[in-house]
Short mmCIF file of C-alpha atoms and ligand atoms in Angstrom, two decimals:
data_model
loop_
_atom_site.label_atom_id
_atom_site.label_comp_id
_atom_site.label_asym_id
_atom_site.label_seq_id
_atom_site.Cartn_x
_atom_site.Cartn_y
_atom_site.Cartn_z
CA MET B 1 -0.11 0.12 0.04
CA ASP B 2 1.02 3.36 -0.98
CA GLY B 3 1.80 6.53 1.84
CA SER B 4 -2.22 7.94 1.31
CA GLY B 5 -3.90 4.83 0.96
CA THR B 6 -2.38 3.75 4.45
CA ALA B 7 -3.26 7.77 5.24
CA ALA B 8 -6.37 7.24 4.75
CA LEU B 9 -7.14 4.55 6.72
CA MET B 10 -6.01 6.45 9.37
CA ARG B 11 -7.94 8.58 9.43
CA GLY B 12 -10.70 6.01 9.27
CA MET B 13 -12.03 6.33 5.76
CA ILE B 14 -12.99 3.41 3.73
CA ALA B 15 -11.71 2.21 -0.44
CA LEU B 16 -15.14 3.97 -2.84
CA THR B 17 -14.86 0.36 -4.56
CA GLU B 18 -16.14 -1.63 -0.51
CA ALA B 19 -18.89 1.55 -0.14
CA GLN B 20 -19.86 0.44 -3.18
CA GLU B 21 -19.67 -3.30 -2.82
CA PHE B 22 -21.18 -3.15 0.26
CA VAL B 23 -23.99 -0.63 -0.92
CA LEU B 24 -24.70 -2.88 -3.60
CA ALA B 25 -24.56 -6.18 -1.22
CA GLY B 26 -28.33 -4.23 0.19
CA CYS B 27 -30.21 -3.86 -2.59
CA ARG B 28 -31.37 -6.44 -4.45
CA ALA B 29 -33.22 -7.66 -7.34
CA ALA B 30 -36.80 -7.02 -6.67
CA GLU B 31 -38.92 -10.01 -7.52
CA PRO B 32 -40.25 -10.24 -11.23
CA VAL B 33 -43.59 -10.39 -11.64
CA GLY B 34 -45.41 -9.54 -15.95
CA VAL B 35 -45.89 -4.99 -16.96
CA ALA B 36 -47.46 -4.41 -20.07
CA VAL B 37 -45.59 -3.68 -23.38
CA ASP B 38 -46.07 -0.27 -23.28
CA ASP B 39 -45.16 0.40 -19.21
CA ALA B 40 -41.39 -1.64 -20.04
CA TYR B 41 -39.17 0.39 -21.42
CA GLY B 42 -36.10 0.65 -19.30
CA LEU B 43 -36.70 -2.55 -17.40
CA VAL B 44 -34.85 -5.45 -16.57
CA THR B 45 -35.61 -9.39 -18.22
CA SER B 46 -35.51 -11.84 -15.44
CA ALA B 47 -36.63 -14.79 -18.15
CA ALA B 48 -35.24 -15.43 -20.51
CA VAL B 49 -38.26 -14.24 -24.05
CA THR B 50 -38.80 -17.79 -26.34
CA SER B 51 -40.25 -16.82 -29.62
CA THR B 52 -43.80 -18.48 -30.24
CA GLU B 53 -44.58 -17.10 -33.76
CA ALA B 54 -42.85 -16.14 -36.15
CA VAL B 55 -41.82 -12.81 -37.96
CA PRO B 56 -42.27 -12.25 -41.31
CA PRO B 57 -44.98 -14.33 -40.41
CA PHE B 58 -45.69 -15.24 -43.99
CA ALA B 59 -43.70 -14.37 -47.13
CA ASN B 60 -43.48 -10.55 -48.10
CA THR B 61 -43.41 -8.40 -50.87
CA ALA B 62 -40.02 -5.89 -49.78
CA MET B 63 -41.38 -3.55 -52.87
CA ASP B 64 -44.03 -1.95 -54.87
CA GLY B 65 -43.90 -4.34 -57.90
CA PHE B 66 -45.34 -7.29 -59.87
CA ALA B 67 -45.06 -10.36 -58.41
CA VAL B 68 -44.10 -12.87 -61.21
CA ARG B 69 -42.62 -16.89 -61.77
CA SER B 70 -38.46 -15.65 -62.26
CA VAL B 71 -38.08 -18.37 -65.37
CA ASP B 72 -40.66 -15.77 -67.07
CA THR B 73 -38.36 -12.70 -66.48
CA GLU B 74 -35.45 -14.75 -68.78
CA SER B 75 -36.72 -13.27 -71.57
CA ALA B 76 -37.04 -10.39 -69.99
CA PRO B 77 -37.65 -7.76 -71.67
CA ARG B 78 -41.16 -8.68 -71.90
CA ARG B 79 -44.85 -9.34 -72.06
CA LEU B 80 -46.95 -11.09 -68.58
CA ASP B 81 -50.80 -10.71 -68.01
CA VAL B 82 -51.94 -9.22 -65.10
CA VAL B 83 -54.35 -11.45 -62.75
CA ALA B 84 -54.84 -9.53 -59.97
CA THR B 85 -53.72 -6.66 -57.56
CA LEU B 86 -52.49 -7.50 -53.43
CA ALA B 87 -52.73 -4.44 -51.24
CA ALA B 88 -50.42 -5.55 -48.52
CA GLY B 89 -53.06 -7.32 -45.72
CA ALA B 90 -54.60 -8.96 -48.26
CA ALA B 91 -55.30 -12.59 -48.69
CA PRO B 92 -54.08 -14.06 -52.21
CA ASP B 93 -57.07 -15.55 -54.02
CA VAL B 94 -55.57 -16.16 -56.68
CA THR B 95 -51.98 -19.17 -57.71
CA VAL B 96 -49.89 -16.84 -60.70
CA GLY B 97 -49.04 -19.25 -63.71
CA PRO B 98 -46.37 -18.68 -66.95
CA GLY B 99 -46.25 -15.98 -68.32
CA GLN B 100 -48.63 -14.76 -65.58
CA ALA B 101 -47.99 -11.38 -62.98
CA VAL B 102 -49.89 -10.44 -59.57
CA ARG B 103 -49.52 -5.99 -59.08
CA ILE B 104 -48.47 -6.09 -55.21
CA MET B 105 -47.77 -3.34 -52.73
CA THR B 106 -45.25 -4.01 -49.83
CA GLY B 107 -46.22 -6.23 -47.36
CA ALA B 108 -48.62 -8.51 -49.08
CA PRO B 109 -48.55 -11.52 -49.09
CA MET B 110 -46.95 -13.55 -51.97
CA PRO B 111 -49.26 -15.59 -54.42
CA PRO B 112 -48.70 -18.50 -54.59
CA GLY B 113 -47.09 -19.17 -58.00
CA ALA B 114 -44.62 -16.27 -58.03
CA ASP B 115 -41.74 -16.56 -56.78
CA ALA B 116 -39.50 -12.59 -57.04
CA VAL B 117 -41.09 -9.25 -57.39
CA ILE B 118 -40.07 -7.11 -59.69
CA MET B 119 -40.61 -3.32 -58.88
CA VAL B 120 -42.65 -1.86 -59.96
CA GLU B 121 -39.56 1.00 -61.31
CA LEU B 122 -38.73 -1.44 -63.86
CA THR B 123 -42.05 -2.14 -65.53
CA GLU B 124 -44.63 -0.38 -67.34
CA LEU B 125 -48.14 -1.18 -66.38
CA ALA B 126 -50.43 -1.34 -69.73
CA GLU B 127 -53.71 1.70 -70.10
CA ASP B 128 -56.19 -1.04 -69.12
CA GLY B 129 -54.28 -2.42 -66.50
CA ALA B 130 -54.62 -6.03 -68.71
CA SER B 131 -50.48 -6.31 -68.84
CA VAL B 132 -47.44 -5.01 -68.49
CA GLU B 133 -43.94 -5.23 -69.79
CA ILE B 134 -40.91 -6.16 -67.38
CA ALA B 135 -37.17 -4.41 -68.36
CA GLN B 136 -35.37 -6.96 -66.79
CA SER B 137 -34.54 -10.04 -65.79
CA VAL B 138 -34.80 -10.93 -61.80
CA PRO B 139 -34.07 -14.07 -59.76
CA ALA B 140 -36.14 -16.49 -57.90
CA GLY B 141 -36.27 -14.84 -54.16
CA ASN B 142 -35.80 -11.25 -55.28
CA HIS B 143 -37.30 -8.12 -52.90
CA VAL B 144 -39.31 -11.23 -51.57
CA ARG B 145 -39.07 -11.10 -47.28
CA GLY B 146 -38.79 -15.53 -46.15
CA ALA B 147 -41.06 -15.89 -43.48
CA GLY B 148 -39.51 -15.87 -40.03
CA GLU B 149 -36.03 -14.14 -42.04
CA ASP B 150 -36.17 -12.13 -38.83
CA ILE B 151 -37.32 -14.07 -35.98
CA ALA B 152 -38.04 -18.19 -36.26
CA PRO B 153 -40.42 -20.15 -33.78
CA GLY B 154 -38.61 -21.59 -30.34
CA ASP B 155 -35.55 -18.63 -30.84
CA LYS B 156 -34.05 -18.20 -28.06
CA VAL B 157 -34.63 -13.61 -29.24
CA PHE B 158 -33.86 -11.66 -25.67
CA ALA B 159 -32.06 -13.47 -22.45
CA ALA B 160 -32.31 -13.02 -19.46
CA GLY B 161 -31.09 -9.58 -18.16
CA THR B 162 -31.89 -7.90 -21.48
CA ALA B 163 -31.97 -4.14 -20.75
CA LEU B 164 -35.41 -3.24 -22.24
CA SER B 165 -34.49 -0.76 -25.19
CA ALA B 166 -37.22 1.33 -27.80
CA GLY B 167 -37.00 -1.75 -30.39
CA HIS B 168 -36.83 -4.31 -27.44
CA LEU B 169 -40.74 -3.33 -27.41
CA GLY B 170 -41.14 -3.79 -30.69
CA VAL B 171 -39.93 -6.84 -31.78
CA LEU B 172 -41.77 -8.54 -28.54
CA ALA B 173 -45.34 -6.83 -29.51
CA SER B 174 -44.44 -7.90 -33.17
CA LEU B 175 -44.21 -11.59 -31.87
CA GLY B 176 -47.77 -10.73 -29.81
CA ASN B 177 -46.17 -11.29 -25.79
CA TYR B 178 -47.98 -7.82 -24.73
CA GLU B 179 -46.81 -8.84 -21.70
CA VAL B 180 -43.19 -10.08 -20.76
CA GLN B 181 -41.56 -10.57 -17.10
CA VAL B 182 -39.00 -8.00 -16.12
CA HIS B 183 -37.90 -6.26 -11.97
CA PRO B 184 -40.53 -3.50 -11.47
CA ARG B 185 -39.80 -0.42 -11.21
CA PRO B 186 -38.79 0.79 -7.63
CA ARG B 187 -40.28 3.79 -6.33
CA VAL B 188 -37.77 5.70 -4.33
CA GLY B 189 -38.18 7.70 -2.90
CA VAL B 190 -37.00 11.40 -0.98
CA ILE B 191 -37.08 13.23 1.79
CA SER B 192 -34.34 16.69 2.56
CA THR B 193 -33.47 17.35 6.24
CA GLY B 194 -32.22 21.11 6.66
CA ASP B 195 -34.21 24.19 9.54
CA GLU B 196 -32.74 26.09 7.23
CA LEU B 197 -33.90 24.96 3.80
CA ILE B 198 -37.90 26.44 2.38
CA ASP B 199 -38.90 25.47 -0.92
CA GLY B 200 -40.84 28.08 -2.80
CA PRO B 201 -40.61 31.84 -4.65
CA GLY B 202 -40.89 33.53 -1.06
CA ALA B 203 -38.29 35.76 0.42
CA LEU B 204 -35.86 34.13 2.42
CA ALA B 205 -35.43 35.03 5.02
CA PRO B 206 -31.89 35.06 7.27
CA GLY B 207 -29.91 31.77 7.72
CA GLN B 208 -32.63 30.01 4.73
CA ILE B 209 -31.45 29.54 1.44
CA ARG B 210 -33.63 27.16 -0.73
CA ASP B 211 -34.41 23.75 -0.72
CA SER B 212 -31.69 22.65 -4.03
CA ASN B 213 -30.75 18.24 -3.79
CA ARG B 214 -35.34 17.62 -3.51
CA HIS B 215 -34.63 18.30 -7.40
CA THR B 216 -32.10 17.27 -8.55
CA LEU B 217 -32.71 14.07 -6.68
CA LEU B 218 -36.01 13.37 -7.96
CA ALA B 219 -34.42 13.93 -11.11
CA LEU B 220 -31.76 11.68 -11.04
CA VAL B 221 -33.72 9.29 -9.63
CA ALA B 222 -36.40 9.50 -12.41
CA GLU B 223 -33.75 8.97 -15.64
CA THR B 224 -32.38 5.86 -13.32
CA GLY B 225 -35.38 4.63 -15.07
CA ALA B 226 -36.98 4.06 -11.67
CA GLU B 227 -39.84 6.31 -10.21
CA ALA B 228 -39.58 9.18 -8.07
CA VAL B 229 -41.15 9.63 -5.31
CA ASP B 230 -41.12 13.24 -3.05
CA LEU B 231 -41.88 12.77 -0.06
CA GLY B 232 -41.29 15.88 0.49
CA LEU B 233 -39.02 18.01 3.49
CA VAL B 234 -38.63 17.41 6.55
CA ALA B 235 -37.37 19.88 9.54
CA ASP B 236 -33.64 19.28 12.17
CA ASP B 237 -36.48 17.82 14.26
CA GLU B 238 -36.60 13.79 15.29
CA ALA B 239 -40.19 13.30 15.55
CA ALA B 240 -40.11 14.44 12.04
CA ILE B 241 -37.53 12.56 10.84
CA ARG B 242 -39.09 9.69 12.53
CA ARG B 243 -42.15 10.04 11.05
CA ALA B 244 -40.40 10.62 8.09
CA ILE B 245 -38.33 7.48 7.55
CA ALA B 246 -41.12 5.29 9.54
CA ASP B 247 -43.97 6.14 7.64
CA ALA B 248 -41.32 5.32 3.64
CA PRO B 249 -41.76 1.24 4.01
CA THR B 250 -45.01 1.67 3.12
CA ARG B 251 -45.43 4.21 0.59
CA VAL B 252 -41.76 3.23 -1.35
CA ASP B 253 -39.53 0.26 -1.94
CA ALA B 254 -36.53 2.97 -1.40
CA LEU B 255 -35.40 5.57 -0.09
CA ILE B 256 -32.76 8.47 -0.15
CA SER B 257 -32.13 11.03 2.11
CA SER B 258 -29.73 13.84 2.24
CA GLY B 259 -28.54 16.45 4.57
CA GLY B 260 -28.04 15.56 8.49
CA VAL B 261 -25.03 12.79 8.09
CA SER B 262 -22.37 14.46 8.90
CA MET B 263 -20.66 15.52 12.21
CA GLY B 264 -23.25 18.28 13.02
CA ALA B 265 -25.01 18.72 16.41
CA PHE B 266 -28.11 18.72 15.34
CA ASP B 267 -27.83 16.40 11.95
CA TYR B 268 -30.92 14.17 13.10
CA VAL B 269 -31.48 11.66 10.73
CA LYS B 270 -28.34 9.90 11.91
CA VAL B 271 -29.69 9.29 14.82
CA VAL B 272 -33.22 8.83 14.12
CA LEU B 273 -31.72 5.77 11.20
CA ASP B 274 -29.90 3.98 13.80
CA GLU B 275 -33.17 3.46 16.28
CA LEU B 276 -35.14 2.61 12.97
CA GLY B 277 -32.89 -0.19 10.57
CA ASP B 278 -29.37 -1.73 10.49
CA MET B 279 -27.25 1.20 8.69
CA ARG B 280 -23.60 1.64 8.68
CA TRP B 281 -21.50 5.18 8.66
CA MET B 282 -19.10 5.51 5.90
CA GLN B 283 -16.30 7.79 5.29
CA VAL B 284 -15.42 7.49 1.84
CA ALA B 285 -12.32 7.85 0.56
CA ILE B 286 -13.56 10.21 -1.67
CA LYS B 287 -14.35 13.93 -2.81
CA PRO B 288 -16.14 15.56 -2.11
CA ALA B 289 -19.31 13.38 -0.92
CA LYS B 290 -17.00 12.20 2.01
CA PRO B 291 -19.85 11.16 4.59
CA LEU B 292 -22.53 8.41 3.53
CA ALA B 293 -24.64 5.71 5.20
CA PHE B 294 -26.45 2.90 3.97
CA GLY B 295 -28.27 0.31 5.42
CA LEU B 296 -31.82 -1.19 5.31
CA VAL B 297 -35.09 -0.63 7.83
CA GLY B 298 -36.84 -3.24 7.12
CA SER B 299 -36.47 -4.50 3.87
CA MET B 300 -35.36 -0.95 2.13
CA PRO B 301 -32.75 0.22 1.35
CA VAL B 302 -32.14 3.85 2.22
CA PHE B 303 -29.10 6.31 1.22
CA GLY B 304 -27.91 9.11 3.38
CA LEU B 305 -26.42 11.80 1.69
CA PRO B 306 -23.47 13.77 2.91
CA GLY B 307 -26.56 17.45 1.26
CA ASN B 308 -24.09 20.10 -0.09
CA PRO B 309 -25.86 19.50 -3.14
CA VAL B 310 -22.64 18.63 -5.72
CA SER B 311 -21.63 16.30 -2.84
CA SER B 312 -25.33 15.14 -3.55
CA MET B 313 -25.13 14.37 -6.82
CA VAL B 314 -21.68 13.13 -6.86
CA SER B 315 -22.98 10.42 -4.40
CA PHE B 316 -25.91 9.53 -6.06
CA GLU B 317 -23.56 8.78 -8.72
CA LEU B 318 -21.83 7.07 -7.43
CA PHE B 319 -23.92 5.38 -4.67
CA ALA B 320 -27.58 5.27 -5.43
CA ARG B 321 -27.19 5.05 -8.93
CA PRO B 322 -25.79 1.60 -9.15
CA GLY B 323 -27.51 0.46 -6.57
CA ILE B 324 -31.24 1.85 -7.89
CA ARG B 325 -30.05 0.18 -11.24
CA GLN B 326 -29.56 -3.49 -9.08
CA MET B 327 -32.37 -3.65 -7.75
CA MET B 328 -34.50 -3.48 -11.46
CA GLY B 329 -32.73 -6.27 -12.28
CA TYR B 330 -29.28 -4.54 -14.39
CA ARG B 331 -26.04 -6.72 -14.40
CA GLU B 332 -23.93 -4.42 -15.02
CA PRO B 333 -25.18 -0.84 -12.71
CA HIS B 334 -22.65 0.54 -12.31
CA ARG B 335 -21.40 3.63 -15.02
CA GLN B 336 -19.39 2.31 -18.49
CA ARG B 337 -15.18 4.54 -17.19
CA LEU B 338 -13.71 5.86 -20.55
CA SER B 339 -10.25 6.52 -20.37
CA ALA B 340 -10.18 10.40 -21.68
CA VAL B 341 -6.88 12.93 -22.14
CA ALA B 342 -6.95 16.02 -19.60
CA ALA B 343 -7.83 18.77 -22.55
CA THR B 344 -6.03 21.52 -19.92
CA ASP B 345 -4.42 20.88 -15.94
CA LEU B 346 -7.20 19.61 -13.58
CA ARG B 347 -4.98 20.45 -10.76
CA ARG B 348 -5.75 18.82 -6.76
CA HIS B 349 -3.45 18.57 -3.49
CA ARG B 350 -2.65 15.74 -1.99
CA ASP B 351 -5.29 14.01 0.60
CA GLY B 352 -5.49 10.51 0.59
CA LYS B 353 -8.59 10.18 -1.37
CA THR B 354 -9.98 10.40 -5.19
CA HIS B 355 -11.18 13.12 -6.01
CA PHE B 356 -14.13 13.45 -8.99
CA ALA B 357 -13.87 16.24 -10.60
CA ARG B 358 -17.36 18.29 -12.35
CA VAL B 359 -15.66 17.98 -15.60
CA VAL B 360 -17.38 18.60 -19.38
CA ALA B 361 -16.43 16.21 -22.32
CA GLU B 362 -15.40 16.67 -26.11
CA PRO B 363 -15.25 14.52 -28.22
CA GLY B 364 -11.30 14.71 -29.30
CA GLY B 365 -9.99 13.01 -33.13
CA ASP B 366 -9.02 9.97 -31.64
CA GLY B 367 -11.64 8.99 -30.10
CA ARG B 368 -10.83 9.69 -26.58
CA TYR B 369 -12.94 12.84 -24.71
CA ARG B 370 -11.25 15.59 -23.86
CA VAL B 371 -12.08 16.89 -21.13
CA GLY B 372 -11.50 20.31 -18.55
CA PHE B 373 -12.72 21.88 -15.17
CA ALA B 374 -16.87 22.57 -15.92
CA GLY B 375 -16.56 25.44 -13.21
CA GLY B 376 -16.03 25.85 -8.96
CA GLN B 377 -15.18 22.66 -7.92
CA GLY B 378 -16.46 23.70 -4.60
CA SER B 379 -18.85 20.84 -2.46
CA HIS B 380 -21.25 23.80 -2.37
CA GLN B 381 -21.15 25.35 -6.35
CA LEU B 382 -24.15 23.07 -8.29
CA HIS B 383 -23.24 25.50 -10.93
CA ALA B 384 -20.55 23.93 -12.35
CA MET B 385 -21.98 20.52 -11.68
CA ALA B 386 -25.45 21.42 -13.31
CA THR B 387 -22.57 22.53 -16.04
CA ALA B 388 -20.66 18.81 -16.33
CA ASN B 389 -21.25 15.86 -18.28
CA ALA B 390 -18.50 13.74 -16.78
CA LEU B 391 -16.84 13.50 -13.46
CA ALA B 392 -13.03 12.56 -14.21
CA ILE B 393 -11.28 10.92 -11.59
CA VAL B 394 -8.66 12.33 -10.46
CA GLU B 395 -6.23 9.57 -7.88
CA ASP B 396 -4.81 11.27 -5.51
CA GLY B 397 -1.59 13.49 -6.04
CA ASP B 398 -1.03 16.46 -7.91
CA GLY B 399 -3.63 16.10 -9.90
CA VAL B 400 -3.60 14.92 -14.05
CA PRO B 401 -1.60 17.91 -16.18
CA ALA B 402 -2.59 18.57 -19.24
CA GLY B 403 -2.18 16.08 -22.54
CA GLU B 404 -1.79 13.06 -20.11
CA PRO B 405 -4.74 10.45 -20.07
CA VAL B 406 -6.98 10.29 -16.73
CA ASP B 407 -10.83 8.51 -16.76
CA ILE B 408 -13.95 9.07 -16.29
CA LEU B 409 -17.61 8.92 -15.70
CA LEU B 410 -19.69 10.08 -18.28
CA LEU B 411 -22.97 11.17 -17.08
CA ARG B 412 -25.03 11.80 -20.06
P1 AMP W 501 -25.80 18.36 6.36
O1 AMP W 501 -25.87 17.39 5.26
O2 AMP W 501 -27.31 18.64 7.25
O3 AMP W 501 -24.96 18.91 7.50
O4 AMP W 501 -25.67 19.71 5.81
C1 AMP W 501 -24.11 20.42 4.37
C2 AMP W 501 -24.94 21.44 3.31
O5 AMP W 501 -25.50 21.57 2.99
C3 AMP W 501 -25.57 22.71 4.00
O6 AMP W 501 -24.85 24.29 4.02
C4 AMP W 501 -26.52 22.90 4.33
O7 AMP W 501 -27.39 24.10 4.14
C5 AMP W 501 -26.37 22.33 2.65
N1 AMP W 501 -27.60 21.21 1.85
C6 AMP W 501 -28.57 20.58 2.85
N2 AMP W 501 -29.22 19.70 2.21
C7 AMP W 501 -30.15 20.82 0.97
C8 AMP W 501 -30.73 20.77 0.06
N3 AMP W 501 -31.48 19.81 0.39
N4 AMP W 501 -30.88 21.61 -0.24
C9 AMP W 501 -29.87 22.27 -1.16
N5 AMP W 501 -28.56 22.70 0.21
C10 AMP W 501 -28.32 21.73 1.44
MG1 MG W 502 -28.13 19.82 7.86
#
């Protein structure tokens, strides 16, 4: 272990990975349920999906044109008799015989007898519609989409653990699977604590500030795909905090609070959570967001995030978001770590902690992002966090000089 690691341990801090593992161990994937396809966007399948139908269900034409016997086109240019017209949705009621063609629209089933389609641009229909001039020969199968060419009955379409994107929902609908087995969307409650906080446009009395954390955290929860539930603003009052936390399991599956987890004299969140739940209070070797409480009240995971606005957002990114994603069944709940390049010096001082700098990441020509500070790096300077689209992971030391590699977590 290097000197800074030892120093960190001496100050009672634990490594980020240890804190993250502890949090994830308390966040179990919710019991699977059947969810309507239209409610399943962003949810994760709990079982493999197997097809019972073919897609497409029948051979059909990929083009507007004429369904023909390919042998009849070998002597093109040539005139064929038009014996029917088939629109999408119509069932074929004629067989294409020698010297015959059926006028056909994209998506219509191939009529029996025909084995190819010649597109309308290569044909000329007679004025009376009774015959058509074919300009070119076409091979068998030309512009024909075979039955089951996309998905065959019995195909394993998606594995368990698939995060459902828009395309996945379309596939499920095309198979007639209007309900899918998934881990349900957890309801995640958010409370703010602090006597200094007010909500609303009124003038601030001396010492007051406006509650910003609840608004950012509700949006961050929604962004994970969970259902965000506003559980309000709670004063630094032991009884009020107890009521809010004790009531939470009736309304939500997980709870996020901000504020009141530091060493202050009125940090009652700590007192109440210790009484109601099985909590661990951590000092994580990171900056911002060193203090973190995590534990269970009954079976409900509770994230006690620090009150400083930037700290609460960074803490959400590093702990709450992965916890929520794991509850949703995501197999890889952490954000992807990318290798980037410092565009300017990312200076810091040695303090035994890993710094998560708020940076703006812009694509570089070599496919790696170039990153620079998004603004002031104080844990109260939310503006830089709002401007940032990434967190740069600046390890303990003097920082990363311009031009040197640095890993980032891309936030959006
Ligand atoms: P605490 O963690 O309660 O000691 O709060 C640390 C700092 O964050 C203090 O300056 C608080 O006023 C501030 N703070 C706490 N909660 C919020 C909030 N919901 N919105 C904005 N600032 C907050
Ligand atoms: Mg406070």
